[in-house]
Amino acid sequence: MRRCIIIGGAEIRNYTAVRDYLMADDFNIFCDSGLRHQKALDIQADLIVGDFDSYSNPNADVETIVLPSEKDDTDTVFAAREAIKRGFDDFLLIGVVGGRLDHTLGNVSILLMLNSLGKKAKIIEDHSEMEIVSGEPVYIDNTFSYFSLLNISGTAKGITIENAKYPLDNAEITCEYQYGISNEVLPGTVAKVSVDEGRGLLIKVRYDSGKFP
């Protein structure tokens, strides 16, 4: 099954870094103002969705779903739900974080929705990757300068972090005390992060977030 790429309208500074994640057989869904990234990403739209309140409908020869401006789902959430209906199991979201914090937090929660349905999903932006850790461990190599594990779903227990500067063994991170920020992979190793009960948001940072290549 092809992977589904959902492209939102948040700022992308480093198109080269984002393009490195893309594959020729991806199914690309552009959400409204996400269309402004199409030329720089050099990919074709397979589906366009949106209420077109922030970008003009291109009326292209591409399947387009025009949404009402007043609705419960954001354009990005609708795109994710539409892809689920079409049978996709693997998702990559780009251009969905940054700018308005409310949209950023809403889009991060899409990872929780997809995880609840047993889907594989990741958000990437200029300097980080985000994914949910739940059940299966996730590994982090030395291409990432830092990584953080956050509790954004209420329960994150039985946390184990190995081969890292700040290891954990059967720990708990609460929403009120997010102490799992800015960890580092030990040189020459691959870090391992697992959560036995609940879910954690893993953010892998490629380089100092205050610097852009």
PDB file of C-alpha atoms in Angstrom:
ATOM      1  CA  MET A   1       0.000   0.000   0.000  1.00  0.00           C
ATOM      2  CA  ARG A   2       1.290   3.457  -0.873  1.00  0.00           C
ATOM      3  CA  ARG A   3       2.210   5.867   1.883  1.00  0.00           C
ATOM      4  CA  CYS A   4      -0.036   8.903   2.310  1.00  0.00           C
ATOM      5  CA  ILE A   5       1.574  12.342   2.516  1.00  0.00           C
ATOM      6  CA  ILE A   6      -0.562  15.152   3.939  1.00  0.00           C
ATOM      7  CA  ILE A   7       0.742  18.635   3.188  1.00  0.00           C
ATOM      8  CA  GLY A   8      -0.516  21.561   5.250  1.00  0.00           C
ATOM      9  CA  GLY A   9       0.068  25.274   4.918  1.00  0.00           C
ATOM     10  CA  ALA A  10       2.466  25.915   7.815  1.00  0.00           C
ATOM     11  CA  GLU A  11       5.836  27.402   6.961  1.00  0.00           C
ATOM     12  CA  ILE A  12       8.585  25.180   5.569  1.00  0.00           C
ATOM     13  CA  ARG A  13      12.034  26.735   5.617  1.00  0.00           C
ATOM     14  CA  ASN A  14      14.178  23.794   4.583  1.00  0.00           C
ATOM     15  CA  TYR A  15      12.572  22.192   1.551  1.00  0.00           C
ATOM     16  CA  THR A  16      15.685  20.131   0.873  1.00  0.00           C
ATOM     17  CA  ALA A  17      15.396  18.365   4.237  1.00  0.00           C
ATOM     18  CA  VAL A  18      11.700  17.686   3.689  1.00  0.00           C
ATOM     19  CA  ARG A  19      12.148  16.418   0.123  1.00  0.00           C
ATOM     20  CA  ASP A  20      14.601  13.800   1.418  1.00  0.00           C
ATOM     21  CA  TYR A  21      11.656  12.038   3.079  1.00  0.00           C
ATOM     22  CA  LEU A  22       9.488  11.866  -0.025  1.00  0.00           C
ATOM     23  CA  MET A  23       9.146   8.883  -2.355  1.00  0.00           C
ATOM     24  CA  ALA A  24       7.978   8.693  -5.941  1.00  0.00           C
ATOM     25  CA  ASP A  25       4.988   6.444  -5.206  1.00  0.00           C
ATOM     26  CA  ASP A  26       3.573   8.496  -2.310  1.00  0.00           C
ATOM     27  CA  PHE A  27      -0.097   9.493  -2.427  1.00  0.00           C
ATOM     28  CA  ASN A  28      -0.038  13.257  -1.897  1.00  0.00           C
ATOM     29  CA  ILE A  29      -2.934  15.139  -0.323  1.00  0.00           C
ATOM     30  CA  PHE A  30      -2.614  18.932  -0.350  1.00  0.00           C
ATOM     31  CA  CYS A  31      -4.702  20.799   2.201  1.00  0.00           C
ATOM     32  CA  ASP A  32      -5.811  24.288   1.140  1.00  0.00           C
ATOM     33  CA  SER A  33      -2.783  26.620   1.535  1.00  0.00           C
ATOM     34  CA  GLY A  34      -0.498  23.602   1.550  1.00  0.00           C
ATOM     35  CA  LEU A  35      -0.670  24.031  -2.214  1.00  0.00           C
ATOM     36  CA  ARG A  36       1.824  26.877  -1.903  1.00  0.00           C
ATOM     37  CA  HIS A  37       4.484  24.243  -1.147  1.00  0.00           C
ATOM     38  CA  GLN A  38       3.819  22.146  -4.241  1.00  0.00           C
ATOM     39  CA  LYS A  39       6.382  23.719  -6.548  1.00  0.00           C
ATOM     40  CA  ALA A  40       9.192  23.762  -3.958  1.00  0.00           C
ATOM     41  CA  LEU A  41       8.494  20.160  -2.941  1.00  0.00           C
ATOM     42  CA  ASP A  42       8.365  19.146  -6.624  1.00  0.00           C
ATOM     43  CA  ILE A  43       5.526  16.654  -6.190  1.00  0.00           C
ATOM     44  CA  GLN A  44       2.160  16.221  -7.858  1.00  0.00           C
ATOM     45  CA  ALA A  45      -1.148  16.323  -6.013  1.00  0.00           C
ATOM     46  CA  ASP A  46      -3.243  13.154  -6.013  1.00  0.00           C
ATOM     47  CA  LEU A  47      -5.985  14.801  -3.973  1.00  0.00           C
ATOM     48  CA  ILE A  48      -6.723  18.395  -2.920  1.00  0.00           C
ATOM     49  CA  VAL A  49      -8.979  19.169   0.047  1.00  0.00           C
ATOM     50  CA  GLY A  50      -9.951  22.402   1.724  1.00  0.00           C
ATOM     51  CA  ASP A  51     -12.433  25.174   2.239  1.00  0.00           C
ATOM     52  CA  PHE A  52     -10.061  27.497   0.347  1.00  0.00           C
ATOM     53  CA  ASP A  53     -10.309  30.276   2.885  1.00  0.00           C
ATOM     54  CA  SER A  54      -6.538  30.790   2.825  1.00  0.00           C
ATOM     55  CA  TYR A  55      -5.695  29.775  -0.743  1.00  0.00           C
ATOM     56  CA  SER A  56      -7.566  29.940  -4.030  1.00  0.00           C
ATOM     57  CA  ASN A  57      -8.977  26.750  -5.462  1.00  0.00           C
ATOM     58  CA  PRO A  58      -6.629  26.007  -8.393  1.00  0.00           C
ATOM     59  CA  ASN A  59      -9.412  24.184 -10.271  1.00  0.00           C
ATOM     60  CA  ALA A  60      -6.742  21.788 -11.454  1.00  0.00           C
ATOM     61  CA  ASP A  61      -7.317  18.489 -13.224  1.00  0.00           C
ATOM     62  CA  VAL A  62      -6.934  16.720  -9.881  1.00  0.00           C
ATOM     63  CA  GLU A  63      -9.569  15.199  -7.609  1.00  0.00           C
ATOM     64  CA  THR A  64     -10.658  18.039  -5.316  1.00  0.00           C
ATOM     65  CA  ILE A  65     -12.935  17.953  -2.288  1.00  0.00           C
ATOM     66  CA  VAL A  66     -14.285  21.402  -1.430  1.00  0.00           C
ATOM     67  CA  LEU A  67     -15.223  21.679   2.243  1.00  0.00           C
ATOM     68  CA  PRO A  68     -17.544  24.130   3.989  1.00  0.00           C
ATOM     69  CA  SER A  69     -15.807  26.910   5.892  1.00  0.00           C
ATOM     70  CA  GLU A  70     -17.791  26.122   9.048  1.00  0.00           C
ATOM     71  CA  LYS A  71     -17.090  22.547  10.155  1.00  0.00           C
ATOM     72  CA  ASP A  72     -15.784  20.483  13.066  1.00  0.00           C
ATOM     73  CA  ASP A  73     -12.747  19.049  11.255  1.00  0.00           C
ATOM     74  CA  THR A  74      -9.885  21.219  10.109  1.00  0.00           C
ATOM     75  CA  ASP A  75      -8.794  20.646   6.520  1.00  0.00           C
ATOM     76  CA  THR A  76      -5.871  18.559   7.798  1.00  0.00           C
ATOM     77  CA  VAL A  77      -8.030  16.376  10.015  1.00  0.00           C
ATOM     78  CA  PHE A  78     -10.457  15.867   7.134  1.00  0.00           C
ATOM     79  CA  ALA A  79      -7.551  14.822   4.895  1.00  0.00           C
ATOM     80  CA  ALA A  80      -6.422  12.256   7.479  1.00  0.00           C
ATOM     81  CA  ARG A  81      -9.942  10.864   7.832  1.00  0.00           C
ATOM     82  CA  GLU A  82     -10.355  10.685   4.058  1.00  0.00           C
ATOM     83  CA  ALA A  83      -7.067   8.805   3.725  1.00  0.00           C
ATOM     84  CA  ILE A  84      -8.152   6.372   6.438  1.00  0.00           C
ATOM     85  CA  LYS A  85     -11.375   5.704   4.497  1.00  0.00           C
ATOM     86  CA  ARG A  86      -9.262   4.984   1.426  1.00  0.00           C
ATOM     87  CA  GLY A  87      -7.292   2.338   3.294  1.00  0.00           C
ATOM     88  CA  PHE A  88      -3.945   3.992   3.972  1.00  0.00           C
ATOM     89  CA  ASP A  89      -1.915   2.653   6.906  1.00  0.00           C
ATOM     90  CA  ASP A  90       1.265   4.746   6.672  1.00  0.00           C
ATOM     91  CA  PHE A  91       1.201   8.540   7.005  1.00  0.00           C
ATOM     92  CA  LEU A  92       3.679  11.393   6.792  1.00  0.00           C
ATOM     93  CA  LEU A  93       2.464  14.895   7.654  1.00  0.00           C
ATOM     94  CA  ILE A  94       4.432  17.957   6.563  1.00  0.00           C
ATOM     95  CA  GLY A  95       3.714  21.666   6.771  1.00  0.00           C
ATOM     96  CA  VAL A  96       1.451  21.092   9.774  1.00  0.00           C
ATOM     97  CA  VAL A  97       3.389  22.638  12.684  1.00  0.00           C
ATOM     98  CA  GLY A  98       4.427  26.229  13.254  1.00  0.00           C
ATOM     99  CA  GLY A  99       2.539  29.485  13.009  1.00  0.00           C
ATOM    100  CA  ARG A 100      -0.761  29.221  14.878  1.00  0.00           C
ATOM    101  CA  LEU A 101      -0.312  27.193  18.051  1.00  0.00           C
ATOM    102  CA  ASP A 102      -3.913  25.997  18.057  1.00  0.00           C
ATOM    103  CA  HIS A 103      -3.500  24.422  14.622  1.00  0.00           C
ATOM    104  CA  THR A 104      -0.115  22.972  15.596  1.00  0.00           C
ATOM    105  CA  LEU A 105      -1.522  21.259  18.696  1.00  0.00           C
ATOM    106  CA  GLY A 106      -4.544  20.065  16.750  1.00  0.00           C
ATOM    107  CA  ASN A 107      -2.332  18.602  14.050  1.00  0.00           C
ATOM    108  CA  VAL A 108      -0.062  16.868  16.578  1.00  0.00           C
ATOM    109  CA  SER A 109      -3.185  15.223  17.987  1.00  0.00           C
ATOM    110  CA  ILE A 110      -3.718  13.627  14.563  1.00  0.00           C
ATOM    111  CA  LEU A 111      -0.785  11.391  15.464  1.00  0.00           C
ATOM    112  CA  LEU A 112      -2.784  10.159  18.467  1.00  0.00           C
ATOM    113  CA  MET A 113      -5.840   9.542  16.301  1.00  0.00           C
ATOM    114  CA  LEU A 114      -3.849   7.546  13.766  1.00  0.00           C
ATOM    115  CA  ASN A 115      -2.033   5.617  16.500  1.00  0.00           C
ATOM    116  CA  SER A 116      -5.380   4.682  18.069  1.00  0.00           C
ATOM    117  CA  LEU A 117      -6.342   3.115  14.743  1.00  0.00           C
ATOM    118  CA  GLY A 118      -3.103   1.154  14.482  1.00  0.00           C
ATOM    119  CA  LYS A 119      -1.699   3.384  11.753  1.00  0.00           C
ATOM    120  CA  LYS A 120       1.938   4.344  11.333  1.00  0.00           C
ATOM    121  CA  ALA A 121       2.358   8.123  11.336  1.00  0.00           C
ATOM    122  CA  LYS A 122       5.025  10.769  11.614  1.00  0.00           C
ATOM    123  CA  ILE A 123       5.212  14.558  11.419  1.00  0.00           C
ATOM    124  CA  ILE A 124       8.321  16.173  10.031  1.00  0.00           C
ATOM    125  CA  GLU A 125       9.312  19.810   9.943  1.00  0.00           C
ATOM    126  CA  ASP A 126      12.509  21.758   9.309  1.00  0.00           C
ATOM    127  CA  HIS A 127      14.440  20.412  12.263  1.00  0.00           C
ATOM    128  CA  SER A 128      12.550  17.541  13.839  1.00  0.00           C
ATOM    129  CA  GLU A 129      10.511  14.372  13.490  1.00  0.00           C
ATOM    130  CA  MET A 130       7.528  13.583  15.719  1.00  0.00           C
ATOM    131  CA  GLU A 131       5.865  10.240  16.331  1.00  0.00           C
ATOM    132  CA  ILE A 132       3.911   8.387  18.985  1.00  0.00           C
ATOM    133  CA  VAL A 133       5.638   5.747  21.095  1.00  0.00           C
ATOM    134  CA  SER A 134       3.160   3.119  22.222  1.00  0.00           C
ATOM    135  CA  GLY A 135       3.778  -0.582  22.603  1.00  0.00           C
ATOM    136  CA  GLU A 136       6.572  -0.998  20.073  1.00  0.00           C
ATOM    137  CA  PRO A 137       9.941   0.628  20.872  1.00  0.00           C
ATOM    138  CA  VAL A 138      11.350   3.433  18.743  1.00  0.00           C
ATOM    139  CA  TYR A 139      15.054   3.821  17.988  1.00  0.00           C
ATOM    140  CA  ILE A 140      17.053   7.042  17.614  1.00  0.00           C
ATOM    141  CA  ASP A 141      20.462   7.220  15.945  1.00  0.00           C
ATOM    142  CA  ASN A 142      23.198   9.835  16.112  1.00  0.00           C
ATOM    143  CA  THR A 143      21.864  11.810  13.160  1.00  0.00           C
ATOM    144  CA  PHE A 144      19.662  13.523  15.747  1.00  0.00           C
ATOM    145  CA  SER A 145      21.237  16.003  18.139  1.00  0.00           C
ATOM    146  CA  TYR A 146      18.527  15.704  20.790  1.00  0.00           C
ATOM    147  CA  PHE A 147      15.298  13.916  21.502  1.00  0.00           C
ATOM    148  CA  SER A 148      12.423  14.546  23.877  1.00  0.00           C
ATOM    149  CA  LEU A 149       9.635  12.330  25.155  1.00  0.00           C
ATOM    150  CA  LEU A 150       6.448  14.144  26.198  1.00  0.00           C
ATOM    151  CA  ASN A 151       3.206  12.942  27.724  1.00  0.00           C
ATOM    152  CA  ILE A 152       0.338  14.433  25.718  1.00  0.00           C
ATOM    153  CA  SER A 153      -2.336  11.787  26.254  1.00  0.00           C
ATOM    154  CA  GLY A 154      -2.740  11.499  30.029  1.00  0.00           C
ATOM    155  CA  THR A 155      -0.869   8.245  30.685  1.00  0.00           C
ATOM    156  CA  ALA A 156       2.763   7.392  29.971  1.00  0.00           C
ATOM    157  CA  LYS A 157       4.112   4.722  32.304  1.00  0.00           C
ATOM    158  CA  GLY A 158       6.655   1.944  32.132  1.00  0.00           C
ATOM    159  CA  ILE A 159       8.973   4.239  30.198  1.00  0.00           C
ATOM    160  CA  THR A 160      12.404   2.887  29.368  1.00  0.00           C
ATOM    161  CA  ILE A 161      15.124   4.887  27.650  1.00  0.00           C
ATOM    162  CA  GLU A 162      18.409   3.133  26.858  1.00  0.00           C
ATOM    163  CA  ASN A 163      21.723   4.296  25.371  1.00  0.00           C
ATOM    164  CA  ALA A 164      20.991   7.916  26.238  1.00  0.00           C
ATOM    165  CA  LYS A 165      22.584  10.582  28.402  1.00  0.00           C
ATOM    166  CA  TYR A 166      19.531  10.481  30.674  1.00  0.00           C
ATOM    167  CA  PRO A 167      18.317   6.864  30.837  1.00  0.00           C
ATOM    168  CA  LEU A 168      15.032   5.798  32.388  1.00  0.00           C
ATOM    169  CA  ASP A 169      13.845   2.457  33.716  1.00  0.00           C
ATOM    170  CA  ASN A 170      10.136   1.796  34.275  1.00  0.00           C
ATOM    171  CA  ALA A 171       9.504   5.524  34.754  1.00  0.00           C
ATOM    172  CA  GLU A 172       6.427   7.696  34.463  1.00  0.00           C
ATOM    173  CA  ILE A 173       6.089  11.115  32.812  1.00  0.00           C
ATOM    174  CA  THR A 174       2.995  13.115  33.682  1.00  0.00           C
ATOM    175  CA  CYS A 175       1.362  15.908  31.726  1.00  0.00           C
ATOM    176  CA  GLU A 176       2.099  18.201  34.679  1.00  0.00           C
ATOM    177  CA  TYR A 177       5.845  17.465  34.784  1.00  0.00           C
ATOM    178  CA  GLN A 178       7.493  17.053  31.400  1.00  0.00           C
ATOM    179  CA  TYR A 179      11.033  16.168  32.439  1.00  0.00           C
ATOM    180  CA  GLY A 180      11.860  14.072  29.361  1.00  0.00           C
ATOM    181  CA  ILE A 181      13.115  17.011  27.285  1.00  0.00           C
ATOM    182  CA  SER A 182      16.500  17.401  25.520  1.00  0.00           C
ATOM    183  CA  ASN A 183      17.965  13.956  25.953  1.00  0.00           C
ATOM    184  CA  GLU A 184      20.929  12.827  23.836  1.00  0.00           C
ATOM    185  CA  VAL A 185      21.977   9.609  22.170  1.00  0.00           C
ATOM    186  CA  LEU A 186      25.240   8.270  23.600  1.00  0.00           C
ATOM    187  CA  PRO A 187      28.090   8.402  21.052  1.00  0.00           C
ATOM    188  CA  GLY A 188      28.415   5.275  18.925  1.00  0.00           C
ATOM    189  CA  THR A 189      25.046   3.862  20.026  1.00  0.00           C
ATOM    190  CA  VAL A 190      21.402   3.842  19.054  1.00  0.00           C
ATOM    191  CA  ALA A 191      18.959   4.966  21.734  1.00  0.00           C
ATOM    192  CA  LYS A 192      15.842   2.933  22.444  1.00  0.00           C
ATOM    193  CA  VAL A 193      12.602   4.403  23.796  1.00  0.00           C
ATOM    194  CA  SER A 194       9.607   2.363  24.884  1.00  0.00           C
ATOM    195  CA  VAL A 195       6.340   3.078  26.713  1.00  0.00           C
ATOM    196  CA  ASP A 196       4.545   0.076  28.240  1.00  0.00           C
ATOM    197  CA  GLU A 197       1.347   1.829  29.333  1.00  0.00           C
ATOM    198  CA  GLY A 198      -0.168   4.790  27.538  1.00  0.00           C
ATOM    199  CA  ARG A 199       1.569   6.850  24.889  1.00  0.00           C
ATOM    200  CA  GLY A 200       4.351   9.365  24.568  1.00  0.00           C
ATOM    201  CA  LEU A 201       5.167  11.920  21.897  1.00  0.00           C
ATOM    202  CA  LEU A 202       8.746  11.444  20.737  1.00  0.00           C
ATOM    203  CA  ILE A 203      10.385  14.471  19.118  1.00  0.00           C
ATOM    204  CA  LYS A 204      13.727  13.828  17.455  1.00  0.00           C
ATOM    205  CA  VAL A 205      15.694  17.016  16.781  1.00  0.00           C
ATOM    206  CA  ARG A 206      18.214  16.971  13.937  1.00  0.00           C
ATOM    207  CA  TYR A 207      20.179  19.973  15.160  1.00  0.00           C
ATOM    208  CA  ASP A 208      20.002  22.917  17.515  1.00  0.00           C
ATOM    209  CA  SER A 209      16.470  24.250  17.070  1.00  0.00           C
ATOM    210  CA  GLY A 210      17.821  27.782  17.153  1.00  0.00           C
ATOM    211  CA  LYS A 211      19.886  27.206  14.029  1.00  0.00           C
ATOM    212  CA  PHE A 212      18.752  26.405  10.536  1.00  0.00           C
ATOM    213  CA  PRO A 213      21.003  25.088   7.765  1.00  0.00           C
TER     214      PRO A 213
END
